[in-house]
PDB file of N, CA and C in Angstrom:
ATOM      1  N   MET A   1      98.390  72.982 103.258  1.00 93.00           N
ATOM      2  CA  MET A   1      99.910  73.695 102.748  1.00 93.00           C
ATOM      3  C   MET A   1     101.134  72.259 103.078  1.00 93.00           C
ATOM      4  N   TYR A   2     102.424  72.798 102.693  1.00 96.00           N
ATOM      5  CA  TYR A   2     103.061  72.343 103.175  1.00 96.00           C
ATOM      6  C   TYR A   2     104.501  73.126 103.351  1.00 96.00           C
ATOM      7  N   MET A   3     105.004  71.599 104.137  1.00 96.00           N
ATOM      8  CA  MET A   3     106.364  72.396 105.559  1.00 96.00           C
ATOM      9  C   MET A   3     107.388  71.580 105.885  1.00 96.00           C
ATOM     10  N   VAL A   4     108.444  72.059 105.230  1.00 96.00           N
ATOM     11  CA  VAL A   4     110.247  72.277 105.944  1.00 96.00           C
ATOM     12  C   VAL A   4     110.650  72.623 106.753  1.00 96.00           C
ATOM     13  N   THR A   5     110.983  72.313 107.636  1.00 97.00           N
ATOM     14  CA  THR A   5     111.417  72.309 109.170  1.00 97.00           C
ATOM     15  C   THR A   5     112.905  72.237 109.009  1.00 97.00           C
ATOM     16  N   THR A   6     114.191  73.020 108.810  1.00 95.00           N
ATOM     17  CA  THR A   6     115.567  72.272 109.044  1.00 95.00           C
ATOM     18  C   THR A   6     116.001  73.110 109.654  1.00 95.00           C
ATOM     19  N   THR A   7     117.551  72.687 110.609  1.00 96.00           N
ATOM     20  CA  THR A   7     118.687  72.946 110.752  1.00 96.00           C
ATOM     21  C   THR A   7     119.714  73.352 110.603  1.00 96.00           C
ATOM     22  N   TRP A   8     120.598  74.217 111.306  1.00 94.00           N
ATOM     23  CA  TRP A   8     121.872  74.938 109.878  1.00 94.00           C
ATOM     24  C   TRP A   8     122.671  75.257 110.755  1.00 94.00           C
ATOM     25  N   ARG A   9     124.305  74.730 110.477  1.00 95.00           N
ATOM     26  CA  ARG A   9     125.491  75.184 111.736  1.00 95.00           C
ATOM     27  C   ARG A   9     125.534  76.003 110.549  1.00 95.00           C
ATOM     28  N   HIS A  10     126.565  76.979 111.461  1.00 92.00           N
ATOM     29  CA  HIS A  10     127.466  78.229 110.801  1.00 92.00           C
ATOM     30  C   HIS A  10     128.745  77.317 110.802  1.00 92.00           C
ATOM     31  N   ASP A  11     129.787  78.480 110.576  1.00 91.00           N
ATOM     32  CA  ASP A  11     130.952  78.611 110.989  1.00 91.00           C
ATOM     33  C   ASP A  11     131.377  79.274 112.036  1.00 91.00           C
ATOM     34  N   LYS A  12     130.390  80.695 111.880  1.00 91.00           N
ATOM     35  CA  LYS A  12     130.845  81.432 112.504  1.00 91.00           C
ATOM     36  C   LYS A  12     129.993  82.178 113.378  1.00 91.00           C
ATOM     37  N   PRO A  13     129.808  82.423 114.299  1.00 94.00           N
ATOM     38  CA  PRO A  13     128.457  83.081 115.490  1.00 94.00           C
ATOM     39  C   PRO A  13     127.720  84.034 114.009  1.00 94.00           C
ATOM     40  N   LEU A  14     125.809  83.577 114.258  1.00 93.00           N
ATOM     41  CA  LEU A  14     126.045  84.189 113.506  1.00 93.00           C
ATOM     42  C   LEU A  14     125.358  85.751 113.524  1.00 93.00           C
ATOM     43  N   ASP A  15     124.877  86.083 112.034  1.00 92.00           N
ATOM     44  CA  ASP A  15     125.043  87.746 112.022  1.00 92.00           C
ATOM     45  C   ASP A  15     123.194  88.350 111.160  1.00 92.00           C
ATOM     46  N   LYS A  16     123.166  88.316 112.314  1.00 93.00           N
ATOM     47  CA  LYS A  16     121.408  88.061 112.307  1.00 93.00           C
ATOM     48  C   LYS A  16     121.302  89.853 111.747  1.00 93.00           C
ATOM     49  N   VAL A  17     121.437  90.251 111.668  1.00 95.00           N
ATOM     50  CA  VAL A  17     121.252  91.744 110.577  1.00 95.00           C
ATOM     51  C   VAL A  17     121.411  91.156 108.640  1.00 95.00           C
ATOM     52  N   ASN A  18     122.659  90.619 108.799  1.00 91.00           N
ATOM     53  CA  ASN A  18     122.623  90.548 107.819  1.00 91.00           C
ATOM     54  C   ASN A  18     121.846  88.877 107.256  1.00 91.00           C
ATOM     55  N   MET A  19     121.423  88.076 107.871  1.00 90.00           N
ATOM     56  CA  MET A  19     120.391  87.016 107.522  1.00 90.00           C
ATOM     57  C   MET A  19     119.176  87.428 107.528  1.00 90.00           C
ATOM     58  N   ARG A  20     118.781  89.083 108.035  1.00 92.00           N
ATOM     59  CA  ARG A  20     117.557  89.375 107.916  1.00 92.00           C
ATOM     60  C   ARG A  20     117.523  90.495 106.549  1.00 92.00           C
ATOM     61  N   LYS A  21     118.433  90.554 106.354  1.00 90.00           N
ATOM     62  CA  LYS A  21     118.978  91.452 104.654  1.00 90.00           C
ATOM     63  C   LYS A  21     118.897  90.176 104.193  1.00 90.00           C
ATOM     64  N   LEU A  22     119.180  88.839 103.641  1.00 84.00           N
ATOM     65  CA  LEU A  22     119.093  88.279 103.176  1.00 84.00           C
ATOM     66  C   LEU A  22     117.543  87.987 102.905  1.00 84.00           C
ATOM     67  N   LEU A  23     117.071  87.759 103.845  1.00 85.00           N
ATOM     68  CA  LEU A  23     115.632  87.057 103.870  1.00 85.00           C
ATOM     69  C   LEU A  23     114.557  87.696 103.559  1.00 85.00           C
ATOM     70  N   SER A  24     114.979  89.733 103.456  1.00 85.00           N
ATOM     71  CA  SER A  24     114.325  90.416 102.875  1.00 85.00           C
ATOM     72  C   SER A  24     114.523  90.087 101.090  1.00 85.00           C
ATOM     73  N   GLU A  25     115.705  89.336 101.143  1.00 80.00           N
ATOM     74  CA  GLU A  25     116.016  90.188  99.839  1.00 80.00           C
ATOM     75  C   GLU A  25     115.397  88.598  98.947  1.00 80.00           C
ATOM     76  N   LEU A  26     115.421  87.517  99.387  1.00 76.00           N
ATOM     77  CA  LEU A  26     114.173  86.560  98.946  1.00 76.00           C
ATOM     78  C   LEU A  26     112.721  86.612  98.462  1.00 76.00           C
ATOM     79  N   LYS A  27     112.624  87.691  99.444  1.00 75.00           N
ATOM     80  CA  LYS A  27     111.135  87.760  99.670  1.00 75.00           C
ATOM     81  C   LYS A  27     110.714  88.301  98.554  1.00 75.00           C
ATOM     82  N   ASP A  28     111.053  89.397  97.765  1.00 70.00           N
ATOM     83  CA  ASP A  28     111.536  90.030  96.592  1.00 70.00           C
ATOM     84  C   ASP A  28     111.063  88.358  94.795  1.00 70.00           C
ATOM     85  N   ARG A  29     111.346  87.679  95.200  1.00 67.00           N
ATOM     86  CA  ARG A  29     111.512  86.506  94.531  1.00 67.00           C
ATOM     87  C   ARG A  29     110.066  87.000  93.865  1.00 67.00           C
ATOM     88  N   LYS A  30     110.462  85.796  92.211  1.00 59.00           N
ATOM     89  CA  LYS A  30     109.044  86.052  91.792  1.00 59.00           C
ATOM     90  C   LYS A  30     108.390  84.338  92.449  1.00 59.00           C
ATOM     91  N   ASN A  31     108.571  83.797  93.322  1.00 57.00           N
ATOM     92  CA  ASN A  31     107.873  82.947  93.288  1.00 57.00           C
ATOM     93  C   ASN A  31     106.967  83.439  95.180  1.00 57.00           C
ATOM     94  N   SER A  32     106.899  85.086  95.470  1.00 62.00           N
ATOM     95  CA  SER A  32     106.386  85.028  96.307  1.00 62.00           C
ATOM     96  C   SER A  32     104.957  84.461  96.726  1.00 62.00           C
ATOM     97  N   ASN A  33     103.776  83.857  95.233  1.00 70.00           N
ATOM     98  CA  ASN A  33     102.756  82.923  95.796  1.00 70.00           C
ATOM     99  C   ASN A  33     102.710  82.220  96.639  1.00 70.00           C
ATOM    100  N   ASP A  34     103.472  81.557  96.367  1.00 86.00           N
ATOM    101  CA  ASP A  34     103.906  79.565  96.500  1.00 86.00           C
ATOM    102  C   ASP A  34     104.524  79.626  97.383  1.00 86.00           C
ATOM    103  N   VAL A  35     105.661  80.867  98.264  1.00 87.00           N
ATOM    104  CA  VAL A  35     105.896  80.119 100.258  1.00 87.00           C
ATOM    105  C   VAL A  35     105.041  81.800 100.738  1.00 87.00           C
ATOM    106  N   ILE A  36     104.725  81.180 101.412  1.00 89.00           N
ATOM    107  CA  ILE A  36     103.849  81.194 102.296  1.00 89.00           C
ATOM    108  C   ILE A  36     104.652  82.505 103.523  1.00 89.00           C
ATOM    109  N   ASP A  37     105.187  81.451 103.823  1.00 90.00           N
ATOM    110  CA  ASP A  37     106.120  82.420 105.143  1.00 90.00           C
ATOM    111  C   ASP A  37     107.240  80.975 105.027  1.00 90.00           C
ATOM    112  N   VAL A  38     108.604  82.748 105.993  1.00 92.00           N
ATOM    113  CA  VAL A  38     110.167  81.487 106.184  1.00 92.00           C
ATOM    114  C   VAL A  38     109.854  82.194 107.350  1.00 92.00           C
ATOM    115  N   ILE A  39     110.417  81.385 108.451  1.00 95.00           N
ATOM    116  CA  ILE A  39     110.846  81.722 109.844  1.00 95.00           C
ATOM    117  C   ILE A  39     112.446  81.714 110.001  1.00 95.00           C
ATOM    118  N   TRP A  40     113.212  82.125 110.455  1.00 95.00           N
ATOM    119  CA  TRP A  40     114.831  81.659 110.929  1.00 95.00           C
ATOM    120  C   TRP A  40     114.553  81.544 112.574  1.00 95.00           C
ATOM    121  N   PHE A  41     114.678  81.319 113.694  1.00 97.00           N
ATOM    122  CA  PHE A  41     115.072  81.295 114.710  1.00 97.00           C
ATOM    123  C   PHE A  41     116.176  80.800 115.189  1.00 97.00           C
ATOM    124  N   GLU A  42     117.478  80.807 116.374  1.00 97.00           N
ATOM    125  CA  GLU A  42     118.934  80.975 116.665  1.00 97.00           C
ATOM    126  C   GLU A  42     118.837  80.119 117.715  1.00 97.00           C
ATOM    127  N   ILE A  43     118.939  79.498 117.584  1.00 97.00           N
ATOM    128  CA  ILE A  43     119.652  78.127 118.293  1.00 97.00           C
ATOM    129  C   ILE A  43     120.449  77.968 119.365  1.00 97.00           C
ATOM    130  N   ASP A  44     121.278  78.498 118.921  1.00 97.00           N
ATOM    131  CA  ASP A  44     122.970  79.274 119.259  1.00 97.00           C
ATOM    132  C   ASP A  44     123.761  80.373 119.005  1.00 97.00           C
ATOM    133  N   GLU A  45     124.989  80.826 118.732  1.00 96.00           N
ATOM    134  CA  GLU A  45     125.579  81.261 118.665  1.00 96.00           C
ATOM    135  C   GLU A  45     125.844  80.814 117.701  1.00 96.00           C
ATOM    136  N   ILE A  46     126.404  79.819 117.327  1.00 96.00           N
ATOM    137  CA  ILE A  46     126.473  79.394 115.753  1.00 96.00           C
ATOM    138  C   ILE A  46     125.086  78.187 115.162  1.00 96.00           C
ATOM    139  N   THR A  47     124.406  77.942 115.284  1.00 97.00           N
ATOM    140  CA  THR A  47     123.429  77.397 114.418  1.00 97.00           C
ATOM    141  C   THR A  47     121.897  77.803 114.917  1.00 97.00           C
ATOM    142  N   HIS A  48     121.393  78.104 113.420  1.00 96.00           N
ATOM    143  CA  HIS A  48     119.993  78.446 113.650  1.00 96.00           C
ATOM    144  C   HIS A  48     118.869  77.286 113.209  1.00 96.00           C
ATOM    145  N   GLY A  49     117.785  77.764 113.041  1.00 97.00           N
ATOM    146  CA  GLY A  49     116.712  76.891 112.010  1.00 97.00           C
ATOM    147  C   GLY A  49     115.295  77.570 111.442  1.00 97.00           C
ATOM    148  N   SER A  50     114.698  77.054 110.809  1.00 95.00           N
ATOM    149  CA  SER A  50     114.226  77.122 109.888  1.00 95.00           C
ATOM    150  C   SER A  50     112.552  76.736 110.149  1.00 95.00           C
ATOM    151  N   VAL A  51     111.631  77.314 109.262  1.00 96.00           N
ATOM    152  CA  VAL A  51     110.859  76.830 109.106  1.00 96.00           C
ATOM    153  C   VAL A  51     110.116  77.249 108.154  1.00 96.00           C
ATOM    154  N   LEU A  52     109.620  76.327 107.075  1.00 93.00           N
ATOM    155  CA  LEU A  52     109.029  76.816 105.676  1.00 93.00           C
ATOM    156  C   LEU A  52     107.877  76.839 105.200  1.00 93.00           C
ATOM    157  N   ILE A  53     106.770  77.385 104.963  1.00 94.00           N
ATOM    158  CA  ILE A  53     105.664  77.129 104.671  1.00 94.00           C
ATOM    159  C   ILE A  53     105.141  77.174 102.814  1.00 94.00           C
ATOM    160  N   TYR A  54     104.790  76.669 102.820  1.00 93.00           N
ATOM    161  CA  TYR A  54     103.834  76.924 101.191  1.00 93.00           C
ATOM    162  C   TYR A  54     102.676  76.530 100.375  1.00 93.00           C
ATOM    163  N   SER A  55     102.002  77.116  99.345  1.00 92.00           N
ATOM    164  CA  SER A  55     100.959  76.945  99.176  1.00 92.00           C
ATOM    165  C   SER A  55     100.770  75.331  99.001  1.00 92.00           C
ATOM    166  N   SER A  56     102.337  74.550  98.204  1.00 93.00           N
ATOM    167  CA  SER A  56     101.622  72.908  98.265  1.00 93.00           C
ATOM    168  C   SER A  56     102.865  72.444  97.674  1.00 93.00           C
ATOM    169  N   GLN A  57     103.102  70.899  97.751  1.00 94.00           N
ATOM    170  CA  GLN A  57     104.435  70.727  97.793  1.00 94.00           C
ATOM    171  C   GLN A  57     105.496  70.760  96.437  1.00 94.00           C
ATOM    172  N   GLU A  58     104.316  70.779  95.035  1.00 92.00           N
ATOM    173  CA  GLU A  58     104.905  71.395  94.038  1.00 92.00           C
ATOM    174  C   GLU A  58     105.361  72.808  94.122  1.00 92.00           C
ATOM    175  N   ALA A  59     104.944  73.659  94.809  1.00 90.00           N
ATOM    176  CA  ALA A  59     105.370  75.154  95.673  1.00 90.00           C
ATOM    177  C   ALA A  59     106.519  74.974  95.733  1.00 90.00           C
ATOM    178  N   CYS A  60     106.920  73.963  96.584  1.00 91.00           N
ATOM    179  CA  CYS A  60     107.935  73.929  98.279  1.00 91.00           C
ATOM    180  C   CYS A  60     109.448  72.835  97.098  1.00 91.00           C
ATOM    181  N   GLU A  61     108.736  71.953  96.210  1.00 89.00           N
ATOM    182  CA  GLU A  61     109.971  71.795  95.266  1.00 89.00           C
ATOM    183  C   GLU A  61     110.906  72.529  94.018  1.00 89.00           C
ATOM    184  N   LYS A  62     109.759  73.426  93.605  1.00 85.00           N
ATOM    185  CA  LYS A  62     109.839  74.831  92.383  1.00 85.00           C
ATOM    186  C   LYS A  62     110.995  75.255  93.939  1.00 85.00           C
ATOM    187  N   ASP A  63     110.786  76.109  94.847  1.00 83.00           N
ATOM    188  CA  ASP A  63     111.677  76.959  95.696  1.00 83.00           C
ATOM    189  C   ASP A  63     112.946  76.151  95.762  1.00 83.00           C
ATOM    190  N   MET A  64     112.615  74.804  96.733  1.00 79.00           N
ATOM    191  CA  MET A  64     113.854  73.841  96.514  1.00 79.00           C
ATOM    192  C   MET A  64     114.755  74.700  95.702  1.00 79.00           C
ATOM    193  N   GLU A  65     114.777  74.094  94.703  1.00 74.00           N
ATOM    194  CA  GLU A  65     115.276  74.051  93.492  1.00 74.00           C
ATOM    195  C   GLU A  65     116.140  75.234  93.660  1.00 74.00           C
ATOM    196  N   ALA A  66     116.153  76.271  93.441  1.00 70.00           N
ATOM    197  CA  ALA A  66     116.493  78.314  93.184  1.00 70.00           C
ATOM    198  C   ALA A  66     117.007  78.062  94.624  1.00 70.00           C
ATOM    199  N   ARG A  67     116.387  77.384  96.624  1.00 71.00           N
ATOM    200  CA  ARG A  67     117.410  77.651  97.718  1.00 71.00           C
ATOM    201  C   ARG A  67     118.505  76.932  97.099  1.00 71.00           C
ATOM    202  N   ASN A  68     118.838  75.200  96.718  1.00 68.00           N
ATOM    203  CA  ASN A  68     119.613  74.928  96.451  1.00 68.00           C
ATOM    204  C   ASN A  68     121.196  75.522  96.231  1.00 68.00           C
ATOM    205  N   ASN A  69     120.741  76.242  95.198  1.00 62.00           N
ATOM    206  CA  ASN A  69     121.705  77.123  94.370  1.00 62.00           C
ATOM    207  C   ASN A  69     122.183  78.332  95.024  1.00 62.00           C
ATOM    208  N   ASN A  70     121.801  78.912  95.421  1.00 61.00           N
ATOM    209  CA  ASN A  70     121.754  79.932  96.988  1.00 61.00           C
ATOM    210  C   ASN A  70     123.298  79.249  97.517  1.00 61.00           C
ATOM    211  N   ARG A  71     123.141  78.311  98.205  1.00 64.00           N
ATOM    212  CA  ARG A  71     123.070  77.679  99.528  1.00 64.00           C
ATOM    213  C   ARG A  71     124.494  76.807  98.759  1.00 64.00           C
ATOM    214  N   GLU A  72     124.860  76.229  97.784  1.00 58.00           N
ATOM    215  CA  GLU A  72     126.356  75.425  97.095  1.00 58.00           C
ATOM    216  C   GLU A  72     127.528  76.730  98.126  1.00 58.00           C
ATOM    217  N   ASP A  73     127.749  78.165  98.068  1.00 63.00           N
ATOM    218  CA  ASP A  73     128.177  78.605  98.828  1.00 63.00           C
ATOM    219  C   ASP A  73     128.925  79.287  99.559  1.00 63.00           C
ATOM    220  N   SER A  74     127.718  78.719 100.050  1.00 70.00           N
ATOM    221  CA  SER A  74     126.879  80.199 101.610  1.00 70.00           C
ATOM    222  C   SER A  74     128.393  79.335 102.642  1.00 70.00           C
ATOM    223  N   GLY A  75     128.670  78.576 103.000  1.00 74.00           N
ATOM    224  CA  GLY A  75     129.535  77.813 103.882  1.00 74.00           C
ATOM    225  C   GLY A  75     128.349  77.535 104.681  1.00 74.00           C
ATOM    226  N   LEU A  76     127.463  77.487 105.053  1.00 85.00           N
ATOM    227  CA  LEU A  76     126.716  76.207 105.749  1.00 85.00           C
ATOM    228  C   LEU A  76     126.494  75.003 106.318  1.00 85.00           C
ATOM    229  N   LYS A  77     125.840  74.231 106.591  1.00 90.00           N
ATOM    230  CA  LYS A  77     126.139  73.194 106.896  1.00 90.00           C
ATOM    231  C   LYS A  77     124.149  72.653 107.366  1.00 90.00           C
ATOM    232  N   MET A  78     123.642  72.096 106.004  1.00 91.00           N
ATOM    233  CA  MET A  78     121.976  71.637 106.796  1.00 91.00           C
ATOM    234  C   MET A  78     122.359  69.980 107.866  1.00 91.00           C
ATOM    235  N   LEU A  79     121.833  70.666 108.840  1.00 95.00           N
ATOM    236  CA  LEU A  79     122.353  69.391 109.908  1.00 95.00           C
ATOM    237  C   LEU A  79     120.872  68.441 110.071  1.00 95.00           C
ATOM    238  N   ARG A  80     119.213  68.431 109.807  1.00 96.00           N
ATOM    239  CA  ARG A  80     118.588  68.405 109.522  1.00 96.00           C
ATOM    240  C   ARG A  80     117.564  68.843 109.065  1.00 96.00           C
ATOM    241  N   GLU A  81     116.215  68.089 108.135  1.00 95.00           N
ATOM    242  CA  GLU A  81     115.451  68.430 107.542  1.00 95.00           C
ATOM    243  C   GLU A  81     114.046  67.523 107.627  1.00 95.00           C
ATOM    244  N   GLU A  82     112.626  68.156 107.752  1.00 97.00           N
ATOM    245  CA  GLU A  82     111.557  67.385 107.452  1.00 97.00           C
ATOM    246  C   GLU A  82     110.849  68.213 106.792  1.00 97.00           C
ATOM    247  N   LYS A  83     110.390  67.081 106.168  1.00 97.00           N
ATOM    248  CA  LYS A  83     109.235  67.864 104.387  1.00 97.00           C
ATOM    249  C   LYS A  83     108.220  67.500 105.298  1.00 97.00           C
ATOM    250  N   GLY A  84     106.684  68.118 104.868  1.00 97.00           N
ATOM    251  CA  GLY A  84     105.935  67.274 104.889  1.00 97.00           C
ATOM    252  C   GLY A  84     104.257  68.160 105.040  1.00 97.00           C
ATOM    253  N   GLU A  85     102.592  67.348 104.494  1.00 97.00           N
ATOM    254  CA  GLU A  85     101.688  67.918 104.079  1.00 97.00           C
ATOM    255  C   GLU A  85     100.797  68.413 104.902  1.00 97.00           C
ATOM    256  N   THR A  86     100.530  69.295 105.376  1.00 95.00           N
ATOM    257  CA  THR A  86      99.848  69.521 107.010  1.00 95.00           C
ATOM    258  C   THR A  86      98.267  69.084 106.352  1.00 95.00           C
ATOM    259  N   PHE A  87      98.041  68.552 107.965  1.00 94.00           N
ATOM    260  CA  PHE A  87      96.348  68.495 107.964  1.00 94.00           C
ATOM    261  C   PHE A  87      95.825  69.007 109.205  1.00 94.00           C
ATOM    262  N   ALA A  88      97.276  69.477 109.366  1.00 94.00           N
ATOM    263  CA  ALA A  88      95.755  70.274 111.542  1.00 94.00           C
ATOM    264  C   ALA A  88      96.992  71.792 111.685  1.00 94.00           C
ATOM    265  N   ILE A  89      95.862  72.657 111.069  1.00 90.00           N
ATOM    266  CA  ILE A  89      96.401  74.023 112.217  1.00 90.00           C
ATOM    267  C   ILE A  89      95.831  74.746 112.477  1.00 90.00           C
ATOM    268  N   MET A  90      96.276  75.491 113.886  1.00 92.00           N
ATOM    269  CA  MET A  90      95.512  75.127 115.329  1.00 92.00           C
ATOM    270  C   MET A  90      94.419  76.500 115.041  1.00 92.00           C
ATOM    271  N   SER A  91      95.129  77.517 114.202  1.00 91.00           N
ATOM    272  CA  SER A  91      94.421  79.025 113.859  1.00 91.00           C
ATOM    273  C   SER A  91      93.674  78.544 112.760  1.00 91.00           C
ATOM    274  N   GLU A  92      93.747  77.636 112.163  1.00 89.00           N
ATOM    275  CA  GLU A  92      92.605  77.504 110.815  1.00 89.00           C
ATOM    276  C   GLU A  92      91.315  76.697 111.597  1.00 89.00           C
ATOM    277  N   LEU A  93      91.207  75.947 113.092  1.00 91.00           N
ATOM    278  CA  LEU A  93      90.380  75.407 113.824  1.00 91.00           C
ATOM    279  C   LEU A  93      89.281  75.969 114.481  1.00 91.00           C
TER     280      LEU A  93
END
């Protein structure tokens, strides 16, 4: 598996209902076998974090291209991003 964590700053307070709706729409995209899970969480009222879990680095790269196209007009600013191959997962030990 391959992980991506990010932190995002919004122009105004988080609209959690709309964000859940957006995530639900993203879930229906055709690459659902490559994207294992996406988790969004509140850091403060204008900042959210995300954890994306992919089946592989290749799946991540393919999905990120599509996600970046959607982000251009979103009004979000990425504050940080980390990516990497998983090497230990507690639930699998």
